[in-house]
Coordinates of C-alpha atoms (C1' of nucleotides) in Angstrom, one line a residue:
Chain A
M1260 CA -30.8 -19.4 1.5
I1261 CA -32.4 -21.2 -1.3
A1262 CA -31.5 -24.3 0.0
A1263 CA -31.7 -26.4 -3.5
T1264 CA -28.4 -24.8 -4.4
W1265 CA -26.7 -25.7 -2.4
A1266 CA -28.0 -29.5 -1.9
D1267 CA -26.8 -29.6 -5.9
V1268 CA -23.5 -28.1 -5.6
A1269 CA -22.7 -32.0 -5.1
E1270 CA -24.1 -32.2 -8.1
R1271 CA -22.1 -29.1 -10.1
L1272 CA -18.9 -30.4 -9.1
R1273 CA -19.2 -33.5 -10.7
A1274 CA -20.4 -32.1 -13.9
R1275 CA -17.2 -30.3 -13.9
G1276 CA -15.7 -33.6 -13.5
L1277 CA -14.6 -32.5 -9.7
R1278 CA -14.9 -34.4 -6.9
S1279 CA -17.8 -34.3 -3.6
T1280 CA -15.5 -35.1 -0.2
P1281 CA -16.7 -34.7 3.8
Q1282 CA -14.1 -31.6 3.6
R1283 CA -16.5 -30.1 0.9
R1284 CA -19.8 -30.6 2.4
L1285 CA -18.3 -29.6 6.0
L1286 CA -17.6 -25.8 4.2
L1287 CA -21.2 -26.0 1.6
D1288 CA -22.5 -26.4 5.5
V1289 CA -20.6 -23.6 6.9
L1290 CA -21.3 -21.2 4.4
A1291 CA -25.2 -22.3 4.1
R1292 CA -25.2 -20.4 7.8
T1293 CA -23.4 -17.9 6.6
S1294 CA -25.1 -14.9 4.9
G1295 CA -22.6 -11.8 3.7
H1296 CA -19.6 -11.8 4.1
V1297 CA -16.7 -14.1 6.3
T1298 CA -12.5 -13.7 6.4
G1299 CA -11.3 -16.8 5.0
A1300 CA -9.7 -17.6 8.1
A1301 CA -13.0 -16.8 10.2
L1302 CA -13.6 -19.5 7.6
V1303 CA -11.2 -21.9 8.2
E1304 CA -12.3 -21.4 12.1
R1305 CA -16.2 -22.3 11.5
C1306 CA -15.0 -25.2 10.0
R1307 CA -12.7 -26.1 12.9
E1308 CA -15.0 -25.9 15.3
L1309 CA -16.9 -28.5 13.6
D1310 CA -14.4 -30.9 12.6
P1311 CA -11.3 -29.9 14.8
A1312 CA -9.3 -32.1 12.0
T1313 CA -9.9 -29.1 9.1
T1314 CA -6.5 -28.1 7.5
P1315 CA -6.5 -24.5 6.1
S1316 CA -4.6 -25.0 2.8
T1317 CA -8.0 -27.4 2.2
V1318 CA -10.6 -24.9 3.2
Y1319 CA -8.4 -22.8 1.0
R1320 CA -8.3 -24.3 -2.1
T1321 CA -11.9 -25.0 -1.6
L1322 CA -12.8 -21.7 -1.6
D1323 CA -11.1 -21.2 -5.0
V1324 CA -13.4 -24.2 -6.8
L1325 CA -16.5 -23.2 -5.1
E1326 CA -15.4 -18.8 -7.0
E1327 CA -14.8 -21.2 -10.1
L1328 CA -18.7 -22.1 -9.6
G1329 CA -20.0 -18.5 -8.7
I1330 CA -20.3 -19.8 -5.3
V1331 CA -18.2 -18.0 -3.4
R1332 CA -16.7 -14.4 -4.4
H1333 CA -13.8 -12.4 -3.4
A1334 CA -12.7 -9.2 -2.3
H1335 CA -11.1 -7.4 0.5
G1336 CA -11.6 -6.1 3.6
A1337 CA -11.0 -3.4 5.2
D1338 CA -8.3 -4.5 7.2
G1339 CA -7.2 -6.4 4.3
R1340 CA -7.8 -10.6 4.0
E1341 CA -10.1 -11.9 2.1
E1342 CA -13.6 -11.2 1.9
Y1343 CA -16.0 -14.0 1.0
H1344 CA -19.0 -13.6 0.0
V1345 CA -21.5 -16.3 0.0
L1346 CA -24.1 -16.2 -3.4
P1347 CA -26.3 -16.6 -4.2
E1348 CA -26.1 -12.9 -2.9
S1349 CA -26.7 -10.1 -5.1
E1350 CA -24.4 -7.5 -5.7
H1351 CA -23.8 -5.8 -2.6
G1352 CA -21.4 -3.0 -1.3
H1353 CA -19.7 -2.7 2.8
L1354 CA -20.1 0.0 5.7
H1355 CA -17.2 -0.4 7.8
C1356 CA -17.1 1.5 11.5
S1357 CA -13.6 2.1 11.8
R1358 CA -14.5 2.7 14.9
C1359 CA -17.3 -0.8 16.5
G1360 CA -15.8 -2.6 14.0
V1361 CA -19.0 -3.8 12.5
S1362 CA -19.1 -3.8 9.2
W1363 CA -22.9 -3.6 6.8
E1364 CA -23.7 -3.9 3.6
I1365 CA -25.6 -2.0 1.5
G1366 CA -27.5 -2.8 -1.0
A1367 CA -27.2 -3.7 -5.2
A1368 CA -29.6 -0.5 -5.9
E1369 CA -28.4 1.8 -3.5
A1370 CA -24.5 0.6 -4.3
R1371 CA -25.1 1.3 -7.7
A1372 CA -26.5 4.9 -7.1
L1373 CA -23.2 5.5 -5.0
V1374 CA -21.2 4.7 -8.1
A1375 CA -23.2 5.5 -10.9
G1376 CA -21.7 9.5 -11.2
L1377 CA -18.5 7.8 -11.9
Q1378 CA -19.8 4.9 -14.8
A1379 CA -21.6 8.8 -15.6
S1380 CA -18.2 11.2 -15.9
R1381 CA -14.8 8.7 -16.5
G1382 CA -16.2 5.8 -17.7
F1383 CA -14.9 3.5 -14.7
V1384 CA -17.4 0.7 -13.7
A1385 CA -17.3 0.1 -10.0
D1386 CA -17.8 -3.0 -9.4
L1387 CA -20.1 -3.2 -6.5
S1388 CA -19.0 -7.0 -4.7
H1389 CA -15.6 -5.1 -4.5
L1390 CA -17.3 -1.7 -2.8
S1391 CA -15.7 -1.4 0.9
V1392 CA -16.5 2.5 2.4
G1393 CA -14.5 2.9 5.7
G1394 CA -16.1 5.8 8.2
V1395 CA -18.0 6.0 11.5
C1396 CA -21.8 4.3 12.1
A1397 CA -24.7 5.9 13.0
G1398 CA -24.4 4.6 16.4
C1399 CA -20.4 5.9 17.2
A1400 CA -20.9 8.9 15.3
S1401 CA -24.0 10.2 18.0
A1402 CA -21.6 8.4 20.9
Chain B
M990 CA 4.8 20.1 -3.0
I991 CA 4.8 22.5 -0.6
A992 CA 8.5 22.2 0.0
A993 CA 8.4 24.4 3.0
T994 CA 6.2 21.9 4.8
W995 CA 9.3 19.0 4.2
A996 CA 11.5 21.1 5.7
D997 CA 10.1 21.4 8.8
V998 CA 8.8 17.8 9.5
A999 CA 12.3 18.0 11.5
E1000 CA 11.6 20.6 13.4
R1001 CA 8.3 19.6 14.1
L1002 CA 9.6 15.9 15.9
R1003 CA 11.4 17.9 18.1
A1004 CA 9.3 19.8 19.5
R1005 CA 7.5 16.6 20.4
G1006 CA 11.1 15.6 21.9
L1007 CA 11.0 13.6 19.1
R1008 CA 14.4 13.3 16.8
S1009 CA 15.1 13.3 13.5
T1010 CA 17.9 10.8 12.5
P1011 CA 19.1 10.2 8.8
Q1012 CA 16.9 7.0 8.4
R1013 CA 13.8 10.0 9.4
R1014 CA 14.7 12.5 6.7
L1015 CA 15.7 9.8 3.9
L1016 CA 11.5 7.9 4.0
L1017 CA 11.2 12.0 4.0
D1018 CA 12.9 12.6 1.5
V1019 CA 11.5 9.3 -0.2
L1020 CA 7.6 10.4 0.0
A1021 CA 8.2 14.2 -0.6
R1022 CA 8.8 12.4 -4.6
T1023 CA 5.6 10.4 -4.0
S1024 CA 2.6 11.9 -4.9
G1025 CA -0.4 10.6 -3.9
H1026 CA -0.6 7.0 -2.6
V1027 CA 2.3 4.0 -2.5
T1028 CA 2.0 0.9 -0.6
G1029 CA 4.3 -0.1 2.6
A1030 CA 6.2 -2.1 1.4
A1031 CA 6.9 0.4 -1.5
L1032 CA 8.6 2.2 0.8
V1033 CA 10.7 0.4 1.9
E1034 CA 12.1 -0.4 -0.9
R1035 CA 12.7 2.8 -2.6
C1036 CA 14.4 3.8 1.0
R1037 CA 16.3 0.7 0.0
E1038 CA 17.7 2.1 -3.6
L1039 CA 18.8 5.6 -2.1
D1040 CA 20.2 3.1 1.2
P1041 CA 20.8 -0.1 1.2
A1042 CA 21.5 -0.5 4.5
T1043 CA 17.4 0.5 5.3
T1044 CA 15.9 -2.0 7.4
P1045 CA 11.9 -2.4 6.9
S1046 CA 11.3 -2.1 10.2
T1047 CA 12.7 1.6 10.9
V1048 CA 10.2 2.6 7.9
Y1049 CA 7.3 1.4 10.1
R1050 CA 7.9 2.5 12.9
T1051 CA 8.9 6.4 11.2
L1052 CA 5.6 5.6 9.1
D1053 CA 3.4 5.1 12.4
V1054 CA 5.9 8.2 13.8
L1055 CA 5.1 10.8 10.6
E1056 CA 1.1 9.6 11.0
E1057 CA 0.5 10.9 13.7
L1058 CA 2.6 13.7 13.1
G1059 CA 0.0 13.8 9.5
I1060 CA 1.8 13.8 7.4
V1061 CA 1.1 10.4 6.2
R1062 CA -2.8 8.3 5.9
H1063 CA -2.7 4.8 6.0
A1064 CA -5.4 3.3 4.0
H1065 CA -6.0 -0.3 3.3
G1066 CA -5.4 -0.8 -1.2
A1067 CA -7.3 -3.1 -3.3
D1068 CA -5.1 -5.6 -2.8
G1069 CA -4.8 -6.0 0.8
R1070 CA -1.4 -3.8 1.6
E1071 CA -1.2 -0.6 3.4
E1072 CA -1.9 1.8 1.5
Y1073 CA -0.3 5.5 2.3
H1074 CA -0.8 8.9 1.5
V1075 CA 0.8 11.2 1.7
L1076 CA -0.3 14.9 2.8
P1077 CA -1.2 17.8 2.7
E1078 CA -2.8 16.3 0.0
S1079 CA -6.7 16.4 0.6
E1080 CA -8.9 14.2 1.0
H1081 CA -9.8 12.4 -1.9
G1082 CA -10.7 8.5 -3.2
H1083 CA -9.1 6.4 -5.3
L1084 CA -10.3 4.0 -8.4
H1085 CA -8.6 0.7 -9.0
C1086 CA -8.9 -0.8 -12.1
S1087 CA -9.1 -4.0 -11.5
R1088 CA -7.3 -5.1 -15.3
C1089 CA -4.3 -3.2 -15.8
G1090 CA -3.6 -2.5 -12.1
V1091 CA -3.9 1.9 -12.6
S1092 CA -5.0 3.5 -9.7
W1093 CA -7.2 6.3 -10.1
E1094 CA -7.4 9.8 -7.8
I1095 CA -11.1 11.0 -7.4
G1096 CA -10.7 14.5 -6.1
A1097 CA -12.1 15.0 -2.8
A1098 CA -15.2 17.2 -4.6
E1099 CA -16.3 14.0 -6.0
A1100 CA -15.7 11.8 -3.3
R1101 CA -18.0 13.6 -1.3
A1102 CA -20.3 13.8 -3.1
L1103 CA -20.0 10.3 -3.7
V1104 CA -20.4 9.0 -0.3
A1105 CA -23.4 12.1 1.0
G1106 CA -26.4 9.7 0.3
L1107 CA -24.9 7.6 2.8
Q1108 CA -24.5 10.2 5.5
A1109 CA -28.5 10.9 4.0
S1110 CA -29.8 8.2 4.6
R1111 CA -27.6 6.3 6.8
G1112 CA -25.9 8.7 8.6
F1113 CA -22.9 6.7 8.1
V1114 CA -19.9 9.4 7.8
A1115 CA -17.3 7.9 5.2
D1116 CA -14.0 8.3 5.3
L1117 CA -12.9 9.2 2.7
S1118 CA -9.1 9.1 2.5
H1119 CA -10.2 5.4 3.1
L1120 CA -12.1 5.3 0.7
S1121 CA -11.3 3.1 -2.1
V1122 CA -13.1 1.6 -5.5
G1123 CA -13.0 -1.5 -8.2
G1124 CA -13.4 -1.7 -11.1
V1125 CA -12.5 -1.4 -14.9
C1126 CA -11.8 1.7 -16.2
A1127 CA -13.3 3.5 -19.2
G1128 CA -9.0 2.1 -21.9
C1129 CA -10.1 -1.1 -20.8
A1130 CA -13.9 -1.1 -20.8
S1131 CA -13.3 0.1 -23.8
A1132 CA -10.5 -2.1 -25.0
Chain C
dA127 C1' -7.8 -47.3 -11.8
dT128 C1' -7.3 -43.4 -12.6
dT129 C1' -6.3 -38.5 -10.9
dA130 C1' -9.2 -35.2 -7.4
dA131 C1' -8.1 -33.7 -3.1
dT132 C1' -5.8 -34.4 1.5
dG133 C1' -2.7 -33.7 5.4
dC134 C1' 0.9 -32.1 6.5
dA135 C1' 5.0 -29.3 6.4
dA136 C1' 7.6 -25.8 5.7
dA137 C1' 7.8 -21.6 2.3
dC138 C1' 5.6 -16.7 1.3
dG139 C1' 5.2 -11.7 1.8
dG140 C1' 4.1 -7.9 4.1
dT141 C1' 4.4 -6.1 8.9
dT142 C1' 4.6 -5.9 13.4
dT143 C1' 7.5 -6.8 18.3
dG144 C1' 11.7 -7.5 22.0
dC145 C1' 15.8 -6.0 22.5
dA146 C1' 20.6 -4.9 22.9
dC147 C1' 23.4 -0.7 20.8
dT148 C1' 23.8 3.6 18.4
dA149 C1' 23.8 8.2 18.5
dC150 C1' 20.4 12.5 18.6
dT151 C1' 19.8 16.5 21.4
Chain D
dA879 C1' 23.4 12.0 30.4
dG880 C1' 19.7 10.6 29.2
dT881 C1' 16.1 8.6 25.9
dA882 C1' 14.6 7.9 21.3
dG883 C1' 15.5 5.3 17.8
dT884 C1' 17.7 2.0 15.4
dG885 C1' 19.1 -3.0 13.1
dC886 C1' 19.0 -7.3 14.2
dA887 C1' 16.5 -11.8 14.3
dA888 C1' 12.5 -13.8 14.8
dA889 C1' 7.8 -13.7 15.0
dC890 C1' 3.9 -12.4 13.4
dC891 C1' -0.8 -13.2 10.7
dG892 C1' -3.4 -15.0 7.1
dT893 C1' -2.7 -17.0 2.6
dT894 C1' 0.2 -20.3 -0.9
dT895 C1' 3.1 -23.6 -2.6
dG896 C1' 5.0 -29.2 -3.0
dC897 C1' 4.7 -33.1 -2.6
dA898 C1' 3.2 -37.6 -1.0
dT899 C1' -0.7 -40.1 0.5
dT900 C1' -5.9 -40.8 0.3
dA901 C1' -9.8 -41.4 -1.8
dA902 C1' -14.3 -40.1 -5.1
dT903 C1' -15.6 -41.6 -9.2

DNA sequence: ATTAATGCAAACGGTTTGCACTACT
DNA sequence: AGTAGTGCAAACCGTTTGCATTAAT
C-alpha cells in the first residue's frame, strides 16, 4: 500500500549516505508484498525463493537499517521469534490462536482500548506494536 | 507459598509412575523460592549455583514433567525466551518495561478486564497466563 | 577512490535430542 | 528386575558477528 513509499526508500537510503543494492531492493520487494507481520526467518526464505543466493546475514542487516528508517518495526511473536511489522501500517496488536496457529491483527483503536486501563491505573504506557495476546480464536473455541 | 504443595510433588510424581530424584528435588527447591516468572535459562543457572553438576537437559525435561503436573506453565517473554510461571499462582499477565527491563505482574482480575472486550467482540478467549504487554512503566515514563 | 554492503563461515544462546548409563521403585 | 531418569555431547533453530571481498556512490 502507498506504492510511492517503497519507491523512495532508495532515495531515503542515499540521503543518509547509505546505498541501494540489489539485495536491498529484493527485500523491499518482498516487504511490499507483505502485509502485517512476518518472522525474520520467513523473510529470508521468501527472498531465497526469488534469489536463491540470498544470505541470512544480509537480510537481517538490511532489516536493521530499514528499522532505523522506520520502514519496519520488530516485536516478538508468540513462539519467540523476531517478528517484523511492515509500515506504514498504524500501530496494532496481535491475537495468536494457540490451537490453529493463526495470527489475527487488532487495529490501533481496539488495541488502545485494551490498554487504556493500564495507563489509567498504573501509568504504564503500553507499546501497541508489541502487544500480543495468546489464546483460542472463535473458530477453534467453537469447534 | 503453600509449602505443603511442594512437599507432595514427589507423591504426585509417584502416583503417575514417575520418580523423585535429587535433580528434580533441586529444581523444586529452586521453584519454591521463585515467585512469578523465570526463564528456563535462569532456572538452569540457579540450579547450577546449588549443584554445579546440573545439566540443562535435565532441567528442561523436568520442567516438561512439572508442566504436565500443572506445577509450572510456560509462556514467552518479551525477548522471546521461554518463561516459566510458578503455580499455584492464579492466572496473571505481565507488563514489561522496555526501558528499565523490569517486569510487573497484573492480577487475574485486572488481566481479565483487559481482555474481556476481545471475547465480546471477537469470541477470542485470551490465555491470561500468556498475556504480556510491553511498554514503559510509570517510573521510566516520568523520568 | 571511498567506504558501505555483501557473502561466507563460524559462533552465538537457549533449547532439544539420541543414546548408553545410572538409580529410583 | 524393570524402566524412568540422567549426563554427555552433539544438533537444532533463528540470529549475529568478524573479516576479507565486492560494488554503489
